[in-house]
C-alpha atoms as a printed R data frame, in Angstrom:
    type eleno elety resid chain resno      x      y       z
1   ATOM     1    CA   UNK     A     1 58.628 29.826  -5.212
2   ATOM     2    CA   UNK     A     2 61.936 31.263  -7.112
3   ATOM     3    CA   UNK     A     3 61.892 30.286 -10.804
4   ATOM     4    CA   UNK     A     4 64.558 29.380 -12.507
5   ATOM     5    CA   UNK     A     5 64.090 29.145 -16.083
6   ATOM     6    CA   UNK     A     6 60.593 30.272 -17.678
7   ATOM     7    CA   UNK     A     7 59.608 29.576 -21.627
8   ATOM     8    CA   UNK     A     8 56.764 31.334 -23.328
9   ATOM     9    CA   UNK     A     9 55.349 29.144 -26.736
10  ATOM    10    CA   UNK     A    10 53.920 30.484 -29.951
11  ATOM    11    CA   UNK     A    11 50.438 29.284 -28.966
12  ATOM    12    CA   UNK     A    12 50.614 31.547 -26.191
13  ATOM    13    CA   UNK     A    13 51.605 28.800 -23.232
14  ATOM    14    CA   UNK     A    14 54.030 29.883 -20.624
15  ATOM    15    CA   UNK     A    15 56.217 27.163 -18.947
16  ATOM    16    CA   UNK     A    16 57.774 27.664 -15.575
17  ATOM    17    CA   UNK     A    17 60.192 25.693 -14.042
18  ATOM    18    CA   UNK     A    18 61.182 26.395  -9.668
19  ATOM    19    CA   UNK     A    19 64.324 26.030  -8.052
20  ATOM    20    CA   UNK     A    20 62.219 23.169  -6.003
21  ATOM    21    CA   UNK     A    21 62.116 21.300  -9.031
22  ATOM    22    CA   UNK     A    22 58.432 21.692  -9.852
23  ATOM    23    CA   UNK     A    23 57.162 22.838 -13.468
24  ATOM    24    CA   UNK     A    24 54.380 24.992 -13.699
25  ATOM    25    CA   UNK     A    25 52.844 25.629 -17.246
26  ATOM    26    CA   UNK     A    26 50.011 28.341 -17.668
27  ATOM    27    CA   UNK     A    27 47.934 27.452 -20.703
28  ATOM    28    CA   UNK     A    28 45.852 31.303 -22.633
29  ATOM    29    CA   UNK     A    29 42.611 30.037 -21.409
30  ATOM    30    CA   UNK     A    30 43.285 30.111 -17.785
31  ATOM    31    CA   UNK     A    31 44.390 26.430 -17.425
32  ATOM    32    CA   UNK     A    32 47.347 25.961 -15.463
33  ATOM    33    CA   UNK     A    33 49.387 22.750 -14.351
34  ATOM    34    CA   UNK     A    34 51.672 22.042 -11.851
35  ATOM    35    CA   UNK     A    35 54.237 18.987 -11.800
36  ATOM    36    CA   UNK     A    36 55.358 18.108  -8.462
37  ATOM    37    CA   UNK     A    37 59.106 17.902  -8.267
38  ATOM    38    CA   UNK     A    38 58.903 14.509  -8.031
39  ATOM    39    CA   UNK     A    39 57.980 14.517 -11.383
40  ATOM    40    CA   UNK     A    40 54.947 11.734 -10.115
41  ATOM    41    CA   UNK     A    41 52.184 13.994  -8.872
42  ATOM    42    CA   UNK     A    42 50.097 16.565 -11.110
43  ATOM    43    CA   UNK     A    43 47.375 19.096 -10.683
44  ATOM    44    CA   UNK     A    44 45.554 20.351 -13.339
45  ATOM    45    CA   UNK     A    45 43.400 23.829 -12.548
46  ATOM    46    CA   UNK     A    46 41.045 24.249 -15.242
47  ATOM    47    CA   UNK     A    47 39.740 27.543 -16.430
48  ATOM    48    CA   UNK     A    48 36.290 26.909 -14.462
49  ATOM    49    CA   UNK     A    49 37.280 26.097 -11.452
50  ATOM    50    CA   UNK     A    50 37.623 22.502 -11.788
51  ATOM    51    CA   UNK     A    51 40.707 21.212 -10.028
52  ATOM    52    CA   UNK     A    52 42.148 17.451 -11.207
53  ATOM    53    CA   UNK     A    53 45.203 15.855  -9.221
54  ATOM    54    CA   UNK     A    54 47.251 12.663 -10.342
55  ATOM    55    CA   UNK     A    55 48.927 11.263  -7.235
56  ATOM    56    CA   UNK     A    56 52.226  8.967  -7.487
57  ATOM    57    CA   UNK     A    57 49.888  5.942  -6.942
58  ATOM    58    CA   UNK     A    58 47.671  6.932  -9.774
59  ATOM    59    CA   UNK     A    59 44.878  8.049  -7.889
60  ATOM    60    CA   UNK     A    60 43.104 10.407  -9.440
61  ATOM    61    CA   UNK     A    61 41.065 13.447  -7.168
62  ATOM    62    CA   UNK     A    62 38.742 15.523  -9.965
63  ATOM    63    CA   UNK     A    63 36.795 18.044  -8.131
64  ATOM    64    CA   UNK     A    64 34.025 19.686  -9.847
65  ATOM    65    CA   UNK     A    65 33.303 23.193  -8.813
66  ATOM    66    CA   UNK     A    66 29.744 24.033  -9.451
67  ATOM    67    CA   UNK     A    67 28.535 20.711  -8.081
68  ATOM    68    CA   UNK     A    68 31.365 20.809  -5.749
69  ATOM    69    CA   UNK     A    69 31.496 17.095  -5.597
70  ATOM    70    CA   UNK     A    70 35.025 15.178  -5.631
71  ATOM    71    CA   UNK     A    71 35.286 12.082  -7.593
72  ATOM    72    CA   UNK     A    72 38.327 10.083  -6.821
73  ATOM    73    CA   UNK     A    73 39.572  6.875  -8.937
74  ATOM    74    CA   UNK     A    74 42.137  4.746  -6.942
75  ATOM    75    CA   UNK     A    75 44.300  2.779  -8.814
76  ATOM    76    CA   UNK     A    76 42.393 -0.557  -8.049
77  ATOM    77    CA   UNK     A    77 39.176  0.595  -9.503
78  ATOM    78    CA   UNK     A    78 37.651  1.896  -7.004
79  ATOM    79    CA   UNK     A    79 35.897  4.786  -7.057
80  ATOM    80    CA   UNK     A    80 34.547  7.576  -4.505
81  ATOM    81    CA   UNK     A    81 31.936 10.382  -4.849
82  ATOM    82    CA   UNK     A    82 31.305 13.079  -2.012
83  ATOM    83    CA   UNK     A    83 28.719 15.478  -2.893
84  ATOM    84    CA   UNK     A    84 28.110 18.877  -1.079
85  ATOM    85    CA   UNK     A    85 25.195 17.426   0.730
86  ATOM    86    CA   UNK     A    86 27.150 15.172   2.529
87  ATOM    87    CA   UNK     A    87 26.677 12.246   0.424
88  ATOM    88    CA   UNK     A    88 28.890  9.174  -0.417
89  ATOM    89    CA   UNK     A    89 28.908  6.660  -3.205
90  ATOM    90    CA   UNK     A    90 31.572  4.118  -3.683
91  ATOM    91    CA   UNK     A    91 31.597  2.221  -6.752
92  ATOM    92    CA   UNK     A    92 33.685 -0.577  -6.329
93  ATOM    93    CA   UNK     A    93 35.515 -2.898  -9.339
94  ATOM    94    CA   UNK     A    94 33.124 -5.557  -9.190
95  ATOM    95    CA   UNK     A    95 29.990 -4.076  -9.464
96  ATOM    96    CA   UNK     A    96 28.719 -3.386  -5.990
97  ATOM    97    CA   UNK     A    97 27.580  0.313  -5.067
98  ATOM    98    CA   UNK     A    98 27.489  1.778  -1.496
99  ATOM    99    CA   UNK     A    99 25.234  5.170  -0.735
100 ATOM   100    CA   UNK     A   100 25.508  6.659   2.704
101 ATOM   101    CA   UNK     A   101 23.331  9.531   2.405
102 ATOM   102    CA   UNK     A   102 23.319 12.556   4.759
103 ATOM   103    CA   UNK     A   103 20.823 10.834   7.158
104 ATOM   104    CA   UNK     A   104 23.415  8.280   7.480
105 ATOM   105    CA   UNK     A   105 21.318  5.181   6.128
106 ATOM   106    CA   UNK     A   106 23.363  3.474   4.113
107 ATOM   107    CA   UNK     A   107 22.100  1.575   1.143
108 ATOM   108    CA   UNK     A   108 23.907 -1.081  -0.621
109 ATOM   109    CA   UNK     A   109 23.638 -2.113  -4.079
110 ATOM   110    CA   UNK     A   110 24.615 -5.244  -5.288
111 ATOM   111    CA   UNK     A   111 24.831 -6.683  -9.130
112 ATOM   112    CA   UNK     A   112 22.263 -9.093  -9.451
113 ATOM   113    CA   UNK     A   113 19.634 -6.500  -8.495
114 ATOM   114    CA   UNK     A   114 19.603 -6.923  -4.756
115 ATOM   115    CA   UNK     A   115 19.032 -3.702  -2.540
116 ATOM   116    CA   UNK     A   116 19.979 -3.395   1.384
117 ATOM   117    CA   UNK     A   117 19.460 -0.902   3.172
118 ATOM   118    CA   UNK     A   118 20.733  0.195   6.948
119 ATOM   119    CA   UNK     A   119 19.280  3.175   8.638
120 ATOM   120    CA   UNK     A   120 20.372  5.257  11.181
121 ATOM   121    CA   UNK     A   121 18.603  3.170  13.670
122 ATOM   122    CA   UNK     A   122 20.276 -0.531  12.782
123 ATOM   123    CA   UNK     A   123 17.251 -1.515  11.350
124 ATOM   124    CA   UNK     A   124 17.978 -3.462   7.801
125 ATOM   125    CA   UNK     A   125 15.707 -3.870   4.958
126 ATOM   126    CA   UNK     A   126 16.675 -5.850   2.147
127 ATOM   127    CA   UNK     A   127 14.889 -5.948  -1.428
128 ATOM   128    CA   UNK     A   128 15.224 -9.296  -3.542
């Protein structure tokens, strides 16, 4: 992209702005950030890898690099890890967590201490 303006700081931080509108600021340790030009959506590239984006809706996307897992945090509470195994685990607002593992059995857990469990084959165990 074509910059139009760029501003270097004392402590070192350079701040790009593009002719699309975006603003790009490059921090001494290797961080960098980019604004989207709609001024809404963020992504933060931290020095080890690590990679967080802010979507208009507020989601947030954090993806840690040496797990390489993503964590995302949607704007009703809900929240989503995928692991490198293949693994998912929603956490929901009230409580309630949902597995799927790679196997595909899917285990449910629920606040007052109940367990259920689905496995690849339909069967369903439940734990009181």
């Amino acid at each position: 992209e074509e910059i139009e303006r760029e501003t270097a700081y004392p402590d070192g931080k350079v701040e790009q702005v593009l002719k699309n509108g975006c603003h790009l600021v490059f921090f001494p340790n290797g961080t960098w950030k980019k604004v989207g030009s709609d001024g809404k959506t963020v992504t933060i590239t931290f020095f080890n890898g690590d990679v967080k984006q802010v979507m208009p809706d507020q989601t947030v996307i954090y993806y840690y690099a040496d797990a390489k897992t993503t964590h995302t945090t949607y704007s009703d509470g809900l929240e989503v890890l995928q692991f490198s195994n293949g693994q998912i685990e929603k956490h929901y607002p009230d409580g309630k967590k949902e597995i799927t593992f790679p196997d595909q059995t899917i285990k449910n857990l629920f606040m007052d201490g109940q367990e259920e469990s689905i496995l690849p084959d339909g069967t369903i165990v439940r734990v009181q």
